Amino acid sequence: TRVMRSRGLRLLTMLMIPFSLCSARLERGDITRVEADAIVNAANSGLLGGGGVDGAIHRAGGHAIYNECKAIVDKHGPLPPGRAVITSGGRLLARHVIHTVGPVWRGGGAGEAETLASAYRESLRVAEQYGCATVAFPSISTGAFGYPREKAARVVWDCISDYVKHHALPAEIGLVFFAPVDLAIFEKQIEGARLV
Ligand code: APR
């Protein structure tokens, strides 16, 4: 899939990422409706589903995703925060789901920023390894895990911009926000970054 499509989502902004061939799409809506080579799941270490975007992905994707996740955990144990694994997309429009675990926010002094960057970076690395040209991310850790949205925005933008400078894939990265206010916060935080 060279160009990402999404059903029922609103494409709000398309950004060229400096010093790379990659573009970023900022969208609002439900990530389970994105048609891409991969969508990323904000999972927990048990990988067997939960609430939020994790629950939505498992509900929409069906049992195939659950079974593949269970096989991964049975074989390798729980997935540590900051790491990523890949399964099929089951019934989703996306070909793959990349499951990653973000940090639980504990005030900022427990390596949360590095773990959040690692979750995005490892997801991009797995995507590239599987030849994914288009990848969509939810706003990892900013729901149940309590990471402040303003702080997450800078970490995520820096991490993605840095990754795509040194890698040919993915060619298009979607950042999908569930609530309008989340997108507004993200855009405000990266305003400065966009100009450099
Ligand atoms: N599409 C896109 N974004 C969504 C969707 C959806 N269908 N549903 C929720 N979101 C948004 C939330 O509004 C939030 O901004 O995803 C962001 C991340 O929130 P969570 O899903 O709560 O993820 P996270 O904060 O990383 O917490 C992970 O939640 O349900 C559990 O199993 C999951 O234990 C893990 C924890």
Short mmCIF file of C-alpha atoms and ligand atoms in Angstrom, two decimals:
data_model
loop_
_atom_site.label_atom_id
_atom_site.label_comp_id
_atom_site.label_asym_id
_atom_site.label_seq_id
_atom_site.Cartn_x
_atom_site.Cartn_y
_atom_site.Cartn_z
CA THR A 1 0.00 0.00 0.00
CA ARG A 2 1.78 3.12 -1.16
CA VAL A 3 -0.90 5.52 -0.06
CA MET A 4 -2.79 5.26 3.17
CA ARG A 5 -6.56 5.47 3.06
CA SER A 6 -9.00 5.80 5.87
CA ARG A 7 -12.74 5.38 6.02
CA GLY A 8 -14.65 7.86 8.09
CA LEU A 9 -11.54 9.62 9.36
CA ARG A 10 -10.76 13.25 8.79
CA LEU A 11 -7.39 14.00 7.30
CA LEU A 12 -6.45 17.25 8.95
CA THR A 13 -2.87 17.94 8.10
CA MET A 14 -0.25 16.48 5.82
CA LEU A 15 3.32 17.31 6.81
CA MET A 16 6.55 16.72 4.96
CA ILE A 17 9.13 15.60 7.48
CA PRO A 18 12.33 17.63 6.98
CA PHE A 19 15.39 15.88 5.52
CA SER A 20 13.40 12.79 4.57
CA LEU A 21 11.09 11.46 1.86
CA CYS A 22 8.51 10.60 4.47
CA SER A 23 5.25 12.43 5.06
CA ALA A 24 3.11 12.46 8.17
CA ARG A 25 -0.70 12.55 8.12
CA LEU A 26 -2.42 13.87 11.18
CA GLU A 27 -5.90 12.42 11.36
CA ARG A 28 -8.82 12.30 13.69
CA GLY A 29 -10.97 9.22 14.17
CA ASP A 30 -10.90 5.49 14.71
CA ILE A 31 -7.63 3.78 13.81
CA THR A 32 -9.38 0.46 13.15
CA ARG A 33 -10.74 2.03 9.97
CA VAL A 34 -7.36 2.90 8.52
CA GLU A 35 -6.24 1.03 5.42
CA ALA A 36 -2.46 0.73 5.66
CA ASP A 37 0.30 -1.84 5.61
CA ALA A 38 0.25 -1.71 9.39
CA ILE A 39 -1.55 -0.05 12.26
CA VAL A 40 0.07 0.12 15.68
CA ASN A 41 -1.67 -1.05 18.84
CA ALA A 42 -1.10 0.57 22.25
CA ALA A 43 -1.14 -2.76 24.07
CA ASN A 44 -0.09 -3.98 27.50
CA SER A 45 2.62 -6.55 28.23
CA GLY A 46 0.11 -9.42 28.34
CA LEU A 47 -0.86 -8.77 24.68
CA LEU A 48 -4.32 -10.28 25.10
CA GLY A 49 -6.38 -7.13 24.71
CA GLY A 50 -7.74 -4.50 27.07
CA GLY A 51 -9.68 -1.26 26.86
CA GLY A 52 -9.07 1.83 24.71
CA VAL A 53 -7.53 1.41 21.31
CA ASP A 54 -6.34 -2.10 22.23
CA GLY A 55 -9.90 -3.27 22.84
CA ALA A 56 -11.09 -1.61 19.63
CA ILE A 57 -8.38 -3.30 17.55
CA HIS A 58 -9.05 -6.75 18.99
CA ARG A 59 -12.82 -6.33 18.58
CA ALA A 60 -12.55 -5.19 14.97
CA GLY A 61 -9.71 -7.56 14.02
CA GLY A 62 -11.18 -10.73 15.49
CA HIS A 63 -9.74 -13.94 16.92
CA ALA A 64 -6.81 -14.31 14.53
CA ILE A 65 -5.02 -11.38 16.18
CA TYR A 66 -5.72 -12.72 19.70
CA ASN A 67 -4.44 -16.19 18.77
CA GLU A 68 -1.25 -14.82 17.23
CA CYS A 69 -0.64 -12.62 20.27
CA LYS A 70 -1.19 -15.56 22.60
CA ALA A 71 1.30 -17.67 20.62
CA ILE A 72 3.89 -14.87 20.92
CA VAL A 73 3.44 -14.55 24.70
CA ASP A 74 3.43 -18.33 25.19
CA LYS A 75 6.74 -18.52 23.35
CA HIS A 76 8.55 -15.37 24.49
CA GLY A 77 6.75 -14.25 27.65
CA PRO A 78 5.25 -10.79 28.29
CA LEU A 79 6.30 -7.96 25.97
CA PRO A 80 8.37 -5.39 27.90
CA PRO A 81 7.48 -1.68 27.59
CA GLY A 82 9.28 -0.06 24.65
CA ARG A 83 9.31 -3.21 22.51
CA ALA A 84 7.12 -4.22 19.54
CA VAL A 85 5.88 -7.38 17.83
CA ILE A 86 3.80 -7.95 14.69
CA THR A 87 0.74 -10.04 13.84
CA SER A 88 -1.61 -10.19 10.90
CA GLY A 89 -4.41 -7.67 10.68
CA GLY A 90 -7.14 -10.30 10.95
CA ARG A 91 -10.39 -8.79 9.67
CA LEU A 92 -9.00 -5.25 9.71
CA LEU A 93 -8.34 -3.22 6.58
CA ALA A 94 -4.71 -3.05 7.70
CA ARG A 95 -2.48 -5.94 6.61
CA HIS A 96 -0.62 -6.08 9.93
CA VAL A 97 -0.96 -4.96 13.51
CA ILE A 98 2.21 -3.96 15.30
CA HIS A 99 1.70 -4.32 19.05
CA THR A 100 3.79 -2.17 21.31
CA VAL A 101 3.69 -1.26 24.99
CA GLY A 102 4.16 2.33 26.07
CA PRO A 103 5.22 3.49 29.53
CA VAL A 104 2.85 4.07 32.42
CA TRP A 105 3.30 7.72 33.42
CA ARG A 106 4.86 7.93 36.91
CA GLY A 107 5.72 11.62 36.96
CA GLY A 108 8.46 11.69 34.32
CA GLY A 109 11.45 10.56 36.36
CA ALA A 110 11.20 6.86 35.57
CA GLY A 111 12.50 6.89 31.99
CA GLU A 112 9.03 7.39 30.52
CA ALA A 113 10.21 9.58 27.61
CA GLU A 114 12.84 7.06 26.53
CA THR A 115 10.36 4.18 26.79
CA LEU A 116 7.77 6.11 24.76
CA ALA A 117 10.36 6.92 22.07
CA SER A 118 11.44 3.30 22.08
CA ALA A 119 7.85 2.10 21.55
CA TYR A 120 7.57 4.29 18.42
CA ARG A 121 11.09 3.48 17.19
CA GLU A 122 10.73 -0.28 17.65
CA SER A 123 7.34 -0.19 15.91
CA LEU A 124 8.93 1.65 12.96
CA ARG A 125 11.79 -0.84 12.90
CA VAL A 126 9.39 -3.81 12.77
CA ALA A 127 7.35 -2.04 10.08
CA GLU A 128 10.45 -1.50 7.98
CA GLN A 129 11.53 -5.10 8.48
CA TYR A 130 8.17 -6.25 7.08
CA GLY A 131 8.34 -3.85 4.15
CA CYS A 132 5.52 -1.63 5.36
CA ALA A 133 5.37 1.64 3.44
CA THR A 134 2.35 3.00 5.31
CA VAL A 135 1.97 2.81 9.09
CA ALA A 136 -0.60 4.44 11.38
CA PHE A 137 -0.07 5.09 15.09
CA PRO A 138 -2.52 5.91 17.85
CA SER A 139 -1.41 8.26 20.60
CA ILE A 140 0.42 5.65 22.68
CA SER A 141 0.31 5.92 26.49
CA THR A 142 -1.82 9.08 26.56
CA GLY A 143 -5.02 7.26 27.61
CA ALA A 144 -5.14 4.70 30.41
CA PHE A 145 -1.37 4.97 30.92
CA GLY A 146 -1.68 8.70 31.74
CA TYR A 147 1.22 10.20 29.74
CA PRO A 148 0.60 13.98 29.42
CA ARG A 149 -0.36 14.72 25.82
CA GLU A 150 1.80 17.86 25.52
CA LYS A 151 4.92 16.02 26.62
CA ALA A 152 4.14 12.99 24.47
CA ALA A 153 3.81 15.14 21.35
CA ARG A 154 7.40 16.40 21.47
CA VAL A 155 8.82 12.95 22.16
CA VAL A 156 6.83 11.36 19.36
CA TRP A 157 7.62 14.02 16.77
CA ASP A 158 11.35 14.03 17.58
CA CYS A 159 11.50 10.25 17.47
CA ILE A 160 9.65 9.90 14.16
CA SER A 161 11.54 12.75 12.48
CA ASP A 162 14.83 11.26 13.54
CA TYR A 163 13.92 7.74 12.40
CA VAL A 164 12.77 8.65 8.90
CA LYS A 165 15.91 10.70 8.24
CA HIS A 166 17.93 7.49 8.34
CA HIS A 167 15.50 4.95 6.88
CA ALA A 168 13.73 4.57 3.54
CA LEU A 169 10.59 3.02 5.04
CA PRO A 170 7.93 3.78 6.05
CA ALA A 171 7.15 6.38 3.39
CA GLU A 172 3.98 7.57 5.07
CA ILE A 173 3.20 7.70 8.77
CA GLY A 174 -0.29 8.35 10.09
CA LEU A 175 -0.82 9.82 13.54
CA VAL A 176 -4.41 9.12 14.46
CA PHE A 177 -6.09 11.01 17.30
CA PHE A 178 -9.37 9.86 18.74
CA ALA A 179 -10.49 13.17 20.22
CA PRO A 180 -10.31 16.57 18.46
CA VAL A 181 -8.64 18.12 21.50
CA ASP A 182 -5.82 15.55 21.38
CA LEU A 183 -5.03 16.51 17.82
CA ALA A 184 -5.11 20.21 18.67
CA ILE A 185 -2.64 19.67 21.51
CA PHE A 186 -0.30 17.72 19.26
CA GLU A 187 -0.38 20.32 16.49
CA LYS A 188 0.35 23.12 18.95
CA GLN A 189 3.32 21.27 20.39
CA ILE A 190 4.94 20.54 17.04
CA GLU A 191 4.37 24.02 15.63
CA GLY A 192 7.93 25.04 16.39
CA ALA A 193 9.35 21.77 15.16
CA ARG A 194 7.60 22.14 11.80
CA LEU A 195 9.48 25.29 10.96
CA VAL A 196 12.98 23.87 11.34
N1 APR B 1 -8.61 4.83 17.43
C1 APR B 1 -7.64 5.71 17.71
N2 APR B 1 -7.34 6.11 18.95
C2 APR B 1 -8.06 5.59 19.97
C3 APR B 1 -9.09 4.64 19.77
C4 APR B 1 -9.37 4.26 18.42
N3 APR B 1 -10.31 3.38 18.11
N4 APR B 1 -9.59 4.32 20.98
C5 APR B 1 -8.93 5.03 21.90
N5 APR B 1 -8.01 5.81 21.30
C6 APR B 1 -7.05 6.77 21.90
C7 APR B 1 -7.34 7.28 23.26
O1 APR B 1 -8.27 8.35 23.21
C8 APR B 1 -5.97 7.77 23.70
O2 APR B 1 -5.70 9.07 23.22
O3 APR B 1 -5.81 6.11 22.05
C9 APR B 1 -5.01 6.82 22.98
C10 APR B 1 -4.31 5.83 23.89
O4 APR B 1 -5.18 5.43 24.93
P1 APR B 1 -5.29 3.93 25.45
O5 APR B 1 -5.98 3.09 24.44
O6 APR B 1 -5.87 3.97 26.81
O7 APR B 1 -3.73 3.41 25.48
P2 APR B 1 -2.57 3.65 26.57
O8 APR B 1 -2.69 4.95 27.27
O9 APR B 1 -1.30 3.35 25.86
O10 APR B 1 -2.84 2.55 27.67
C11 APR B 1 -2.62 1.20 27.35
O11 APR B 1 -4.82 0.54 27.98
O12 APR B 1 -6.59 -0.73 27.34
C12 APR B 1 -5.40 -0.75 27.82
O13 APR B 1 -4.60 -2.87 27.07
C13 APR B 1 -4.32 -1.51 27.10
O14 APR B 1 -3.43 -1.84 29.25
C14 APR B 1 -3.24 -1.14 28.04
C15 APR B 1 -3.46 0.34 28.26
#
